[in-house]
Coordinates of C-alpha atoms in Angstrom, one line a residue:
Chain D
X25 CA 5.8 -112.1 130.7
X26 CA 3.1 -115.0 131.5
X27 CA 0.8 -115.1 129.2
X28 CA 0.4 -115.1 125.1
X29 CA -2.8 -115.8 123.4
X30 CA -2.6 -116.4 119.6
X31 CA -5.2 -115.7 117.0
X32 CA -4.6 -117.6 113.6
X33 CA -2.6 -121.1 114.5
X34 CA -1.2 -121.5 111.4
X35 CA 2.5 -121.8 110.3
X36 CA 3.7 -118.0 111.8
X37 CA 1.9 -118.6 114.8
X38 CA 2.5 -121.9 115.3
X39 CA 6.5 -121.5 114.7
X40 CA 6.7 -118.3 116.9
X41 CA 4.8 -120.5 119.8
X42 CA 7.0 -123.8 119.3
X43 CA 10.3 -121.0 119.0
X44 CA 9.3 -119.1 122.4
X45 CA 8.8 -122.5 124.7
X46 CA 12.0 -123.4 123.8
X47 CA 13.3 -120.2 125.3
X48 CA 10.9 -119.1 128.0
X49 CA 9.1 -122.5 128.8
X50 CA 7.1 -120.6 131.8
X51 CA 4.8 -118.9 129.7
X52 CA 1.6 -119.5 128.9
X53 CA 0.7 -120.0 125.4
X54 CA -4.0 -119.9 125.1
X55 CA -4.8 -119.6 121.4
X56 CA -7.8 -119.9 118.9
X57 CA -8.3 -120.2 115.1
X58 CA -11.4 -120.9 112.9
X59 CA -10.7 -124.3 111.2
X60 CA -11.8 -126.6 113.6
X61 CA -8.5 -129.6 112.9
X62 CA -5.8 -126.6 113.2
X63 CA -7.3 -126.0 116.4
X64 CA -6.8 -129.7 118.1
X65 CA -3.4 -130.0 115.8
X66 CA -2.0 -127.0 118.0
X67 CA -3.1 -128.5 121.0
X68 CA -1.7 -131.9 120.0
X69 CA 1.2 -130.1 118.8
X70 CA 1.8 -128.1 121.9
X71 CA 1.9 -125.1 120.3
X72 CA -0.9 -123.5 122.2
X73 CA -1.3 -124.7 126.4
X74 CA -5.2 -124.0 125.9
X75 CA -8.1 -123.5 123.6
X76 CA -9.6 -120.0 124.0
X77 CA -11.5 -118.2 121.6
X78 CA -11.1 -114.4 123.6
X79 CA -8.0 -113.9 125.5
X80 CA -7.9 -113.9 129.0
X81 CA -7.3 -110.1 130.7
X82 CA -4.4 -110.8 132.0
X83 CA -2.5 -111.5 128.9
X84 CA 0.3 -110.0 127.8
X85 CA 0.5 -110.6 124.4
X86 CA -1.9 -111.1 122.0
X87 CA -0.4 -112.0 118.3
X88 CA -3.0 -111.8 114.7
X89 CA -1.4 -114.1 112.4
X90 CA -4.6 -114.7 110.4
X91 CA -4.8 -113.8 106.5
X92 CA -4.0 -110.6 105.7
X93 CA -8.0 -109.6 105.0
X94 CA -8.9 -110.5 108.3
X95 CA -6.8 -108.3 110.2
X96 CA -8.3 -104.9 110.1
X97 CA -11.3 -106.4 111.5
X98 CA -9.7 -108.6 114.2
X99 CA -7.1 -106.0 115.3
X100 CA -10.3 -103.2 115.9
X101 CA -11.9 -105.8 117.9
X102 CA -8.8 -107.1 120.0
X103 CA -8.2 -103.3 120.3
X104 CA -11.8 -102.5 121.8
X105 CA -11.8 -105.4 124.2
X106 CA -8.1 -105.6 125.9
X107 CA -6.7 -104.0 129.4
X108 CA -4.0 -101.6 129.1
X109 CA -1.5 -104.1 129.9
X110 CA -2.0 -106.0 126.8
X111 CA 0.1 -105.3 123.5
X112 CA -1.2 -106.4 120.1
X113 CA 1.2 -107.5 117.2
X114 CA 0.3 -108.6 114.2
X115 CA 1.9 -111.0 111.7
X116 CA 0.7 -109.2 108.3
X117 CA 2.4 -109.2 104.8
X118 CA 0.7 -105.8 103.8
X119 CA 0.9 -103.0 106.5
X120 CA -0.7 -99.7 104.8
X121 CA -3.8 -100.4 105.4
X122 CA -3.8 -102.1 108.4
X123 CA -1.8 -99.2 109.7
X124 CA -4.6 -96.2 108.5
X125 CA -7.2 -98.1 110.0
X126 CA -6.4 -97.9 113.5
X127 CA -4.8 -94.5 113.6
X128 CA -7.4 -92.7 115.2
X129 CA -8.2 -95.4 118.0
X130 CA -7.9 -95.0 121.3
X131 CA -5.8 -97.7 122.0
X132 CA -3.0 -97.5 118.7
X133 CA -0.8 -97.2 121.4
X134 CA -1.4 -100.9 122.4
X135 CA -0.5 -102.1 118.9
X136 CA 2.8 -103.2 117.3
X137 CA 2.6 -103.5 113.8
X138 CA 5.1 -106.9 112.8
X139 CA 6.0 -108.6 110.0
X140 CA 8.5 -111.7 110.4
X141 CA 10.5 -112.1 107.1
X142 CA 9.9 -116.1 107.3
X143 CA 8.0 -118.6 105.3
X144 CA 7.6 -121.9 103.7
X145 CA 5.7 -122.9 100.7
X146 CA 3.6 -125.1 103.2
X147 CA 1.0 -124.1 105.7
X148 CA -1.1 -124.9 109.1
X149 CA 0.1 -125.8 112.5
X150 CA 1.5 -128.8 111.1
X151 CA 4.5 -127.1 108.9
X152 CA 5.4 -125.7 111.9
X153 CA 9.2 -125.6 112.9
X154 CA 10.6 -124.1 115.8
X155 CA 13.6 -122.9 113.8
X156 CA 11.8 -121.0 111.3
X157 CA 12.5 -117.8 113.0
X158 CA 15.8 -118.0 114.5
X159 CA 18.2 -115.4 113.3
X160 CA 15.0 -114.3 110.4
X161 CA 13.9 -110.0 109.9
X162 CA 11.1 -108.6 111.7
X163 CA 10.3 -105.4 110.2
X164 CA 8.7 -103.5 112.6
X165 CA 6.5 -100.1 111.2
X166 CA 5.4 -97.0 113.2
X167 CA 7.6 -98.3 116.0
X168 CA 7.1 -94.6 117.6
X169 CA 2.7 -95.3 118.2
X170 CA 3.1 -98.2 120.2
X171 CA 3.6 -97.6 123.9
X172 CA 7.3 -97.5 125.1
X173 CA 6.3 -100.1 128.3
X174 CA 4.5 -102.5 126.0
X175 CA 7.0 -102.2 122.9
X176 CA 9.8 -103.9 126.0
X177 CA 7.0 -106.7 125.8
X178 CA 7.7 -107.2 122.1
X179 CA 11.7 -106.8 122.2
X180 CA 11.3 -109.3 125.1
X181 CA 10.1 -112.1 122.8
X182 CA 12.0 -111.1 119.6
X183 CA 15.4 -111.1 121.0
X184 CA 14.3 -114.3 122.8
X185 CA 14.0 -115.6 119.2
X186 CA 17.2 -113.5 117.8
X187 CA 15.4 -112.0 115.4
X188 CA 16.5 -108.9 113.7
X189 CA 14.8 -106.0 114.1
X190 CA 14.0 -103.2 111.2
X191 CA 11.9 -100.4 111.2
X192 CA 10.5 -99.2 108.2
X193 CA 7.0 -96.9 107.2
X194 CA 4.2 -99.1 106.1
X195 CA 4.0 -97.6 102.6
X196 CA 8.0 -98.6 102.4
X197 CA 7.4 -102.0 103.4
X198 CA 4.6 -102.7 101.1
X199 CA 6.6 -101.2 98.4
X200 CA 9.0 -103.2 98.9
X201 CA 7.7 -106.4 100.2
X202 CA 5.4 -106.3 96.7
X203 CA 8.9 -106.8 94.7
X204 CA 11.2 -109.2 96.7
X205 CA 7.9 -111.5 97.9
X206 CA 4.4 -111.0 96.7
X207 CA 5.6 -110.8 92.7
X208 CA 8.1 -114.0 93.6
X209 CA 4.8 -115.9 94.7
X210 CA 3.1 -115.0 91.4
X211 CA 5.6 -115.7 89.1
X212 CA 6.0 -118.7 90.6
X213 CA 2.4 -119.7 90.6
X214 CA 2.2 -118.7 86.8
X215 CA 5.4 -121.1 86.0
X216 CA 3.4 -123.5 87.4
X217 CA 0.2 -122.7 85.5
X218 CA 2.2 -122.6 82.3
X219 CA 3.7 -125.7 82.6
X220 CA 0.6 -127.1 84.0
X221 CA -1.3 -125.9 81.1
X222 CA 1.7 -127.6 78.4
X223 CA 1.3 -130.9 80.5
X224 CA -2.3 -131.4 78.8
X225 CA -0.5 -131.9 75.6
X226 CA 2.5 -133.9 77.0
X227 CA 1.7 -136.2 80.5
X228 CA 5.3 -136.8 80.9
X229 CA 6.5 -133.2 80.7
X230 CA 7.0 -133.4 84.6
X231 CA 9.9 -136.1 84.6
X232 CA 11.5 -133.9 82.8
X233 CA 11.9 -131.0 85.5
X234 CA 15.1 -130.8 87.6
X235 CA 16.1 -129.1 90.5
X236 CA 16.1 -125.8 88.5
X237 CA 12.4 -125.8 87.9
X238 CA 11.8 -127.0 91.6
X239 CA 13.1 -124.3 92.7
X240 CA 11.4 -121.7 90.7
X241 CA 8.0 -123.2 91.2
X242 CA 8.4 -123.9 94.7
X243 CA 5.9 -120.8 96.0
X244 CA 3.2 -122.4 93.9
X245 CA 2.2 -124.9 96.4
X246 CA 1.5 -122.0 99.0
X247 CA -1.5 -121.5 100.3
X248 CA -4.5 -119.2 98.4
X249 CA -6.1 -118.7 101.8
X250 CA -2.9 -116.7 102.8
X251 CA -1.9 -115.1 99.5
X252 CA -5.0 -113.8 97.6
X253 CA -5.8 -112.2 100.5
X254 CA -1.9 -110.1 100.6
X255 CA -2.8 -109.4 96.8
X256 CA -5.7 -107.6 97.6
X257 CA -3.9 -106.0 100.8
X258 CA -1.3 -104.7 98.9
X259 CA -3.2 -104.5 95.3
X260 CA -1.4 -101.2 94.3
X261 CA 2.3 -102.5 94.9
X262 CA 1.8 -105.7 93.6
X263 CA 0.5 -104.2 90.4
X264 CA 2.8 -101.7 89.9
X265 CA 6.0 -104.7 90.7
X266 CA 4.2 -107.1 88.1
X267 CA 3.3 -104.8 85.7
X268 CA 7.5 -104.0 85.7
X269 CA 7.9 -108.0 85.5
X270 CA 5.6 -108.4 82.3
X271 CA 7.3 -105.5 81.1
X272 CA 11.2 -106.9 81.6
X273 CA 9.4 -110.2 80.2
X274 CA 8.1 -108.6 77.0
X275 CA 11.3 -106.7 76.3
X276 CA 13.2 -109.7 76.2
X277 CA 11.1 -111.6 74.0
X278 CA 11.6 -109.1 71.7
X279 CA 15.3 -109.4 71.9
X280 CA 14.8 -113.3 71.7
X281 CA 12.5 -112.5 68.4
X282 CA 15.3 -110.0 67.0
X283 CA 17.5 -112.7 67.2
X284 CA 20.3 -110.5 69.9
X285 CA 21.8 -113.1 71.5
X286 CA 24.6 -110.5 72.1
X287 CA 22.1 -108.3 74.1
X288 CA 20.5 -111.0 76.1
X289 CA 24.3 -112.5 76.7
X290 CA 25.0 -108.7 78.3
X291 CA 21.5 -108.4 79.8
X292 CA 21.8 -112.0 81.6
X293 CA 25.9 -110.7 82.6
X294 CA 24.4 -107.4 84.8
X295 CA 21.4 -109.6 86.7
X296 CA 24.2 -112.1 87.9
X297 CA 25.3 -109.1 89.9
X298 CA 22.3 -110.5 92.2
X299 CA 24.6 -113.0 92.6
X300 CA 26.7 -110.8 95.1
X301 CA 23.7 -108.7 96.9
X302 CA 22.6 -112.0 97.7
X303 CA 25.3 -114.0 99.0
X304 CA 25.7 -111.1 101.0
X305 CA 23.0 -111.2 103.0
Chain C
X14 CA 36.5 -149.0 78.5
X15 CA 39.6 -147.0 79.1
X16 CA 40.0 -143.8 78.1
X17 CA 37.2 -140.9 78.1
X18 CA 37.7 -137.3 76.4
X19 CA 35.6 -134.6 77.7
X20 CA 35.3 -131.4 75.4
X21 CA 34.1 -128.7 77.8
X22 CA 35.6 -128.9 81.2
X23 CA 32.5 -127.2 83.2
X24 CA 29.9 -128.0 85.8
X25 CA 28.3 -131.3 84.0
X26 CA 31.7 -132.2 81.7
X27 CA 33.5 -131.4 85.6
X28 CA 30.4 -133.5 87.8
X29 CA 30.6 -136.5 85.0
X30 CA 34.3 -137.0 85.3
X31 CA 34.3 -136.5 88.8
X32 CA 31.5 -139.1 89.4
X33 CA 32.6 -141.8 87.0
X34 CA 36.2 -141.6 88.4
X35 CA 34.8 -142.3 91.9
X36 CA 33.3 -145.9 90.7
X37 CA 35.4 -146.9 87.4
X38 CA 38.9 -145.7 88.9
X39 CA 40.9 -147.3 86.3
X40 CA 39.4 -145.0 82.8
X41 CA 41.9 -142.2 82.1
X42 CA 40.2 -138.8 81.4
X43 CA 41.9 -136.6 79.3
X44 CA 40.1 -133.0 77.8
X45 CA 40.0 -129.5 76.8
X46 CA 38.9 -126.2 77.3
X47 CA 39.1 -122.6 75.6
X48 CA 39.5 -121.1 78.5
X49 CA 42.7 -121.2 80.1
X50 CA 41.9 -120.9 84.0
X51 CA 39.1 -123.8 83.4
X52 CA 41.6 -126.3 82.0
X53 CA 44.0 -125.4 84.8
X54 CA 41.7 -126.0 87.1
X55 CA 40.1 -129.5 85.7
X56 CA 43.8 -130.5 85.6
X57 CA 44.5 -129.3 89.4
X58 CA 40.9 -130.8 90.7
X59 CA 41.8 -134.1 89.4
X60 CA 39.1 -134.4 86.4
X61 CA 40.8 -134.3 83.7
X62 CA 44.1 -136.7 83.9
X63 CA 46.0 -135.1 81.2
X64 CA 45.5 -132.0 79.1
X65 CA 44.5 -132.6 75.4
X66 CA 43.7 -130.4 72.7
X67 CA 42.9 -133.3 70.3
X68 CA 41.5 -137.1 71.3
X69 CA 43.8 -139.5 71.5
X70 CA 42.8 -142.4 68.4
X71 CA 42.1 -144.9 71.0
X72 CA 39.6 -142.6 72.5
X73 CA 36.3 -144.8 73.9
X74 CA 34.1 -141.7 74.1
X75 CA 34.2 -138.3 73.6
X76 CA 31.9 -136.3 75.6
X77 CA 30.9 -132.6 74.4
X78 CA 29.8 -130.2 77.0
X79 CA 30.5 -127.3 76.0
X80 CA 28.2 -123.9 75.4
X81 CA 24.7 -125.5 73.5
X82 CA 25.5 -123.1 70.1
X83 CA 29.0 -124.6 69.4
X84 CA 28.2 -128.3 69.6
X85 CA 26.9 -128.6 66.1
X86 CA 30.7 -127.3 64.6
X87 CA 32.8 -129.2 67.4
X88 CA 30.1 -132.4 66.6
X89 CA 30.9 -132.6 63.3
X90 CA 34.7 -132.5 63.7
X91 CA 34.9 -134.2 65.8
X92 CA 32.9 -137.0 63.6
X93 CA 35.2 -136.3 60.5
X94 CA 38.0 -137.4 62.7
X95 CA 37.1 -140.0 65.1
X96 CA 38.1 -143.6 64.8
X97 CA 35.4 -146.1 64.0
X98 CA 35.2 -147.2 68.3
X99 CA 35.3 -144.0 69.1
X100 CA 31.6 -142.8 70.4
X101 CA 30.7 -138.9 71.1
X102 CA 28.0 -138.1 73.0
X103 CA 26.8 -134.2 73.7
X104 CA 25.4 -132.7 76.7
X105 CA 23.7 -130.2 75.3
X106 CA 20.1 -129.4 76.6
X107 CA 18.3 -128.0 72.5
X108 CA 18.5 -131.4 70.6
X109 CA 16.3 -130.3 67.5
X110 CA 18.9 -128.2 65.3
X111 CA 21.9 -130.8 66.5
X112 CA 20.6 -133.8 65.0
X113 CA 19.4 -132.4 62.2
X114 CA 22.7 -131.3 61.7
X115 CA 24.6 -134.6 61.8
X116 CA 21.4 -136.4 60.0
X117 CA 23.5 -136.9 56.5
X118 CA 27.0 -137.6 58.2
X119 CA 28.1 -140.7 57.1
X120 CA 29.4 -141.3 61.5
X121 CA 26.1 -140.3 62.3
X122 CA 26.2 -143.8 63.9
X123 CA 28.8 -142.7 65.8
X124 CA 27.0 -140.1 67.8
X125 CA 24.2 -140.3 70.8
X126 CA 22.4 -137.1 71.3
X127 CA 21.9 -136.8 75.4
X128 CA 21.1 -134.8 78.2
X129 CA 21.9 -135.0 81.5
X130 CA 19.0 -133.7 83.5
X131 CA 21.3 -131.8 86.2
X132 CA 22.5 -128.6 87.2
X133 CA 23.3 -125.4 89.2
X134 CA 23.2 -122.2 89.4
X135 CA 27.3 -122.2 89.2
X136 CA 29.6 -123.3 86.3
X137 CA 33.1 -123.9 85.4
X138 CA 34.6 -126.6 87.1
X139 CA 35.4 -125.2 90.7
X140 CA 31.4 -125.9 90.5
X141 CA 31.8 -129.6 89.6
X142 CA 30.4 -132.3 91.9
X143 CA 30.7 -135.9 92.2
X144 CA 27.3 -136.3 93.1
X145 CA 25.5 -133.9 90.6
X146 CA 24.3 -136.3 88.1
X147 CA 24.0 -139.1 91.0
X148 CA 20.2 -140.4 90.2
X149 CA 19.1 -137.8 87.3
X150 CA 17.4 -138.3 84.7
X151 CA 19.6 -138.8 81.4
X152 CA 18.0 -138.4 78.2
X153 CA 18.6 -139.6 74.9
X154 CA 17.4 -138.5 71.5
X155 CA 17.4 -141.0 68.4
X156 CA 18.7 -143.5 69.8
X157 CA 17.9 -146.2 67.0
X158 CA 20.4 -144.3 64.9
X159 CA 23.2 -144.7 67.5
X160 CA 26.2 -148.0 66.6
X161 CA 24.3 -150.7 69.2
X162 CA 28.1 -151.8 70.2
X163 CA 29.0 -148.0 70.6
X164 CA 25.4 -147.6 72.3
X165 CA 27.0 -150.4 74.7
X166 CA 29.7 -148.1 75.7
X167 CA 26.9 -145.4 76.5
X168 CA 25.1 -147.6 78.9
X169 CA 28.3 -148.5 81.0
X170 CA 29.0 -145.6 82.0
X171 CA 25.2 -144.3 82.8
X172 CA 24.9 -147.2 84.3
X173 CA 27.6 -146.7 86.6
X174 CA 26.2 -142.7 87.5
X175 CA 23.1 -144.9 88.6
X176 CA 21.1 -142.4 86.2
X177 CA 17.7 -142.7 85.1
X178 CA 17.6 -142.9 80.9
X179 CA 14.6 -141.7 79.0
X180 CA 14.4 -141.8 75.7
X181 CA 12.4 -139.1 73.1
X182 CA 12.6 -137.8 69.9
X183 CA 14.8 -134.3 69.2
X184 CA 11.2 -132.1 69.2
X185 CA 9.6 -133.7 71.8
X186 CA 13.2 -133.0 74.1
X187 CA 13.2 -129.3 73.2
X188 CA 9.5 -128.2 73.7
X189 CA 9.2 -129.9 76.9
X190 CA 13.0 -128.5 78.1
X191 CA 11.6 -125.0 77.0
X192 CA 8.4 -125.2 79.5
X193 CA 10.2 -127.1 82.3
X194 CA 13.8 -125.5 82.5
X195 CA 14.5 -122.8 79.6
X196 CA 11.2 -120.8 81.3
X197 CA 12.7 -121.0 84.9
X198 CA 15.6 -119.5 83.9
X199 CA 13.8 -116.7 81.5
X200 CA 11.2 -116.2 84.8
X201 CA 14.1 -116.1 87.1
X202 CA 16.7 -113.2 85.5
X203 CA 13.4 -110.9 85.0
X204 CA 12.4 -111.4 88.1
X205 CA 16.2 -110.7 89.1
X206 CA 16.1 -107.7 87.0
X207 CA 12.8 -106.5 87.9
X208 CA 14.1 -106.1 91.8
X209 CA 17.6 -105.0 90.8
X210 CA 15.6 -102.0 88.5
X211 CA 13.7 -101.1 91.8
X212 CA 16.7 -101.4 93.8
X213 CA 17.6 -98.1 92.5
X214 CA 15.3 -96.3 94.6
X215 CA 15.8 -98.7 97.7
X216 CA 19.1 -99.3 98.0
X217 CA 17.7 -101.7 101.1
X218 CA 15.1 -103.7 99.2
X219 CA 17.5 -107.1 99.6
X220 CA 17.1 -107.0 103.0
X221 CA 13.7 -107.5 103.5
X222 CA 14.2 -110.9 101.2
X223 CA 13.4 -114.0 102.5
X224 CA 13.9 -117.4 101.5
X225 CA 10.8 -117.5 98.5
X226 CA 12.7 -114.9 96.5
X227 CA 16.5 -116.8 96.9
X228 CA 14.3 -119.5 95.7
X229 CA 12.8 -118.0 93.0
X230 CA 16.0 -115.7 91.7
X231 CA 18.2 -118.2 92.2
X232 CA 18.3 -119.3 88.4
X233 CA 19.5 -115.5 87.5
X234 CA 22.8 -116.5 89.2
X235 CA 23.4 -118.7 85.9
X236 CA 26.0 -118.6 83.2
X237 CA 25.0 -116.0 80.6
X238 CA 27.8 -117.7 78.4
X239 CA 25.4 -121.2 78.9
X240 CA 22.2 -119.6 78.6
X241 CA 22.2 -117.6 75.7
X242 CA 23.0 -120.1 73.7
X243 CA 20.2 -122.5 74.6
X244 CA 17.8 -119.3 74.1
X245 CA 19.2 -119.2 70.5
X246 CA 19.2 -122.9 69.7
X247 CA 15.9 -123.5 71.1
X248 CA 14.2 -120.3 70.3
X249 CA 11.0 -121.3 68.5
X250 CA 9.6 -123.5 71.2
X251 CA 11.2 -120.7 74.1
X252 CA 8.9 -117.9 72.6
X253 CA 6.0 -120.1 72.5
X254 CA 6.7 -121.1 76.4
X255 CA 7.6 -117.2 77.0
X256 CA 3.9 -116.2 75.8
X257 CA 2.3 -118.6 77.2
X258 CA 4.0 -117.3 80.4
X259 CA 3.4 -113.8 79.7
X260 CA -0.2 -114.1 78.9
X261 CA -0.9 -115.8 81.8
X262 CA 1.0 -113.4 84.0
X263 CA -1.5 -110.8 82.0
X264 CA -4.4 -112.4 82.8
X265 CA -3.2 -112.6 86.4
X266 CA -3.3 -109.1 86.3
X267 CA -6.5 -108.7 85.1
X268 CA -8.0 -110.6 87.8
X269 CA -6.5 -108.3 90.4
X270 CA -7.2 -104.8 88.2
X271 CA -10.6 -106.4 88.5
X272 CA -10.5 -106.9 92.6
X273 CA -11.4 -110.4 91.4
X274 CA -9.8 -112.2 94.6
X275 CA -12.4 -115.0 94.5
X276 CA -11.2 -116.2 90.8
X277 CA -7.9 -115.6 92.3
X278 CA -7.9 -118.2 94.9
X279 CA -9.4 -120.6 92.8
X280 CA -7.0 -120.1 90.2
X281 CA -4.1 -120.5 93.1
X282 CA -6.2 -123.5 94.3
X283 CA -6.2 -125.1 90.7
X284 CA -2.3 -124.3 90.8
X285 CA -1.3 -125.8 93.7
X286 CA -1.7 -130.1 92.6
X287 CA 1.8 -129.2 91.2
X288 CA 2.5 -130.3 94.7
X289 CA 1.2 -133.6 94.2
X290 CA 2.8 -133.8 90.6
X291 CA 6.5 -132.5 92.4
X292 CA 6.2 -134.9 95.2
X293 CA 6.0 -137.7 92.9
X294 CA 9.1 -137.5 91.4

């Protein structure tokens, strides 16, 4: 391994770059994004060795972690243009489609579709960290497509990073990613918009908040640049898990209107259960 | 100021004693609690000094903080039997129906409505903390109708927690609590339930979650016995924050149904100065 060329210098690629130089300072880190100041703040940075808007032939790995729109076009074009020694990985929240629309290329085999379970509410080579993937999931999907010789490339990096590897189907992992992230980002971008929307009425309403409401409407400072484009990757999932949450909302206003304290005091008792499944992780 | 009576013996009646005892050594704390194991364990953890079912006459204040839908009976005995130095103050987080409740008692003098802006996810008072109320807001309701040499006592010992008073009227306290922590908690055990419903068919769904859904869920770990209560005493001004919420989750909806990404990001965009407003505080 000499040689990784990142497309997209944002918070996941810039963490996974800062992450691997501490681990395997010999390699080579060339890299290119659109917005002009990312790009000289990941050179300042040292996240990336060397502007470069295509990547050189003789690199090993080339990771997308651009928003989740941009990748179907991106990944065709990397696809189309790199040696056979090169492996692909992208960083996407929303796989499905990605997935379907490189199954019939030539070169699927040189693709590893990724998705590191990591995140902050802030973005850009800035929020950085080196740590943020230490010990954090990657879910890997249709593990068996990608060629056995470059798939070493990938576990050659992720256990550099200890990261822990799962494999699921892309149609699993957008299922699933659409309940325990996507909806968490919206319902905490419409807590903010609520509250937002009172503080017209009362100015003050914000000294009010404490660490409870922090915490809750934390995701709404991420950035729309990343997440409206996952929505519309992952539109069907995301509908179907926020269409549950309105649902689970309504019923208990009604319970709140009906006055059954009793049934909310049960309902409240079998959530904490999350209490366990979470501490368990 | 010697002696201090704490009705409730939980996470804030638990973080107050703790924290006063750490800078005004020489106050004796005495209390109760219904539940057995809590009162044990307040005794063992040092915050209470001595186990009392009933205020000792020379009591300087009694502090309520116990479950928000039994302060208005405990609050009014307490006020039929208090001594004329004897101040109680309540911690409870609805105001509104409280001090309506006490309006025509002729010790209304007697009592200052507050509310310690502070909390976890925990309670009881294996939860308690010394430094939980360190620096939070404390507010107070009608506080013209509170004894100014009683008030006195008040101030000493808020004074001494280094907390931040504000002052508002009994409304004004409840609809902004409603939008700013009641919703949190309401947003946080659907979304709790909404993952623990689709859980069902993926028994694996927790692990794919990262650290945006612990932040977002991590309200439903709360008391139910703490939080049903509130729902009930604050419930006019919950609903309207509730359906404010759920319309605007609705209209969310809408945008995607309509692939309208564009009004999406701009609506994120619009969203995110909650940053600004959060890193003010």
């Amino acid at each position: 391994m000499k040689k990784i060329h990142i497309v997209g210098l944002g918070l996941l690629g810039g963490s996974f770059a800062l992450a691997l130089k501490r681990v395997l300072p010999h390699i080579v880190f060339t890299g290119y994004d659109n917005n002009q100041k990312n790009l000289e703040d990941a050179l300042n940075l040292g996240i990336i060795d060397e502007i470069k808007q295509k990547a050189d032939p003789d690199t090993d790995i080339i990771i997308l972690s651009t928003p989740a729109d941009t990748l179907t076009f991106l990944l065709k074009e990397c696809l189309d243009n790199i040696n056979e020694n090169t492996l692909v990985i992208d960083f996407g929240s929303a796989k499905s489609k990605l997935c379907k629309s490189v199954e019939d290329h030539p070169k699927r085999h040189q693709f590893l579709a990724g998705h590191p379970i990591a995140g902050t509410e802030y973005s850009g080579p800035k929020a950085a960290k080196s740590d943020l993937l230490e010990n954090k999931v990657f879910i890997i999907c249709e593990m068996e497509k990608t060629d056995i010789h470059l798939k070493a490339k990938a576990y050659e990096v992720l256990e550099a990073l200890n990261m822990k590897i799962r494999f699921m189907d892309p149609e699993e992992h957008d299922s699933q990613l659409a309940f325990v992230s996507h909806l968490s980002h919206i319902s905490s971008f419409m807590l903010g918009k609520t509250v937002l929307d009172k503080m017209e009425d009362d100015r003050n309403i914000f000294d009010m908040a404490g660490s409870g409401f922090a915490s809750t409407v934390r995701l709404a400072k991420s950035s729309p640049a990343m997440w409206a484009p996952i929505i519309q990757e992952n539109k069907k999932n995301i509908l179907e898990a926020l269409s549950m949450y309105i649902l689970n909302l309504s019923k208990f206003r009604d319970k709140i209107l009906a006055d059954d304290y009793e049934g909310i005091y049960h309902e409240m008792e079998k959530i904490n259960k999350i209490k366990d499944i979470l501490d368990l992780k």
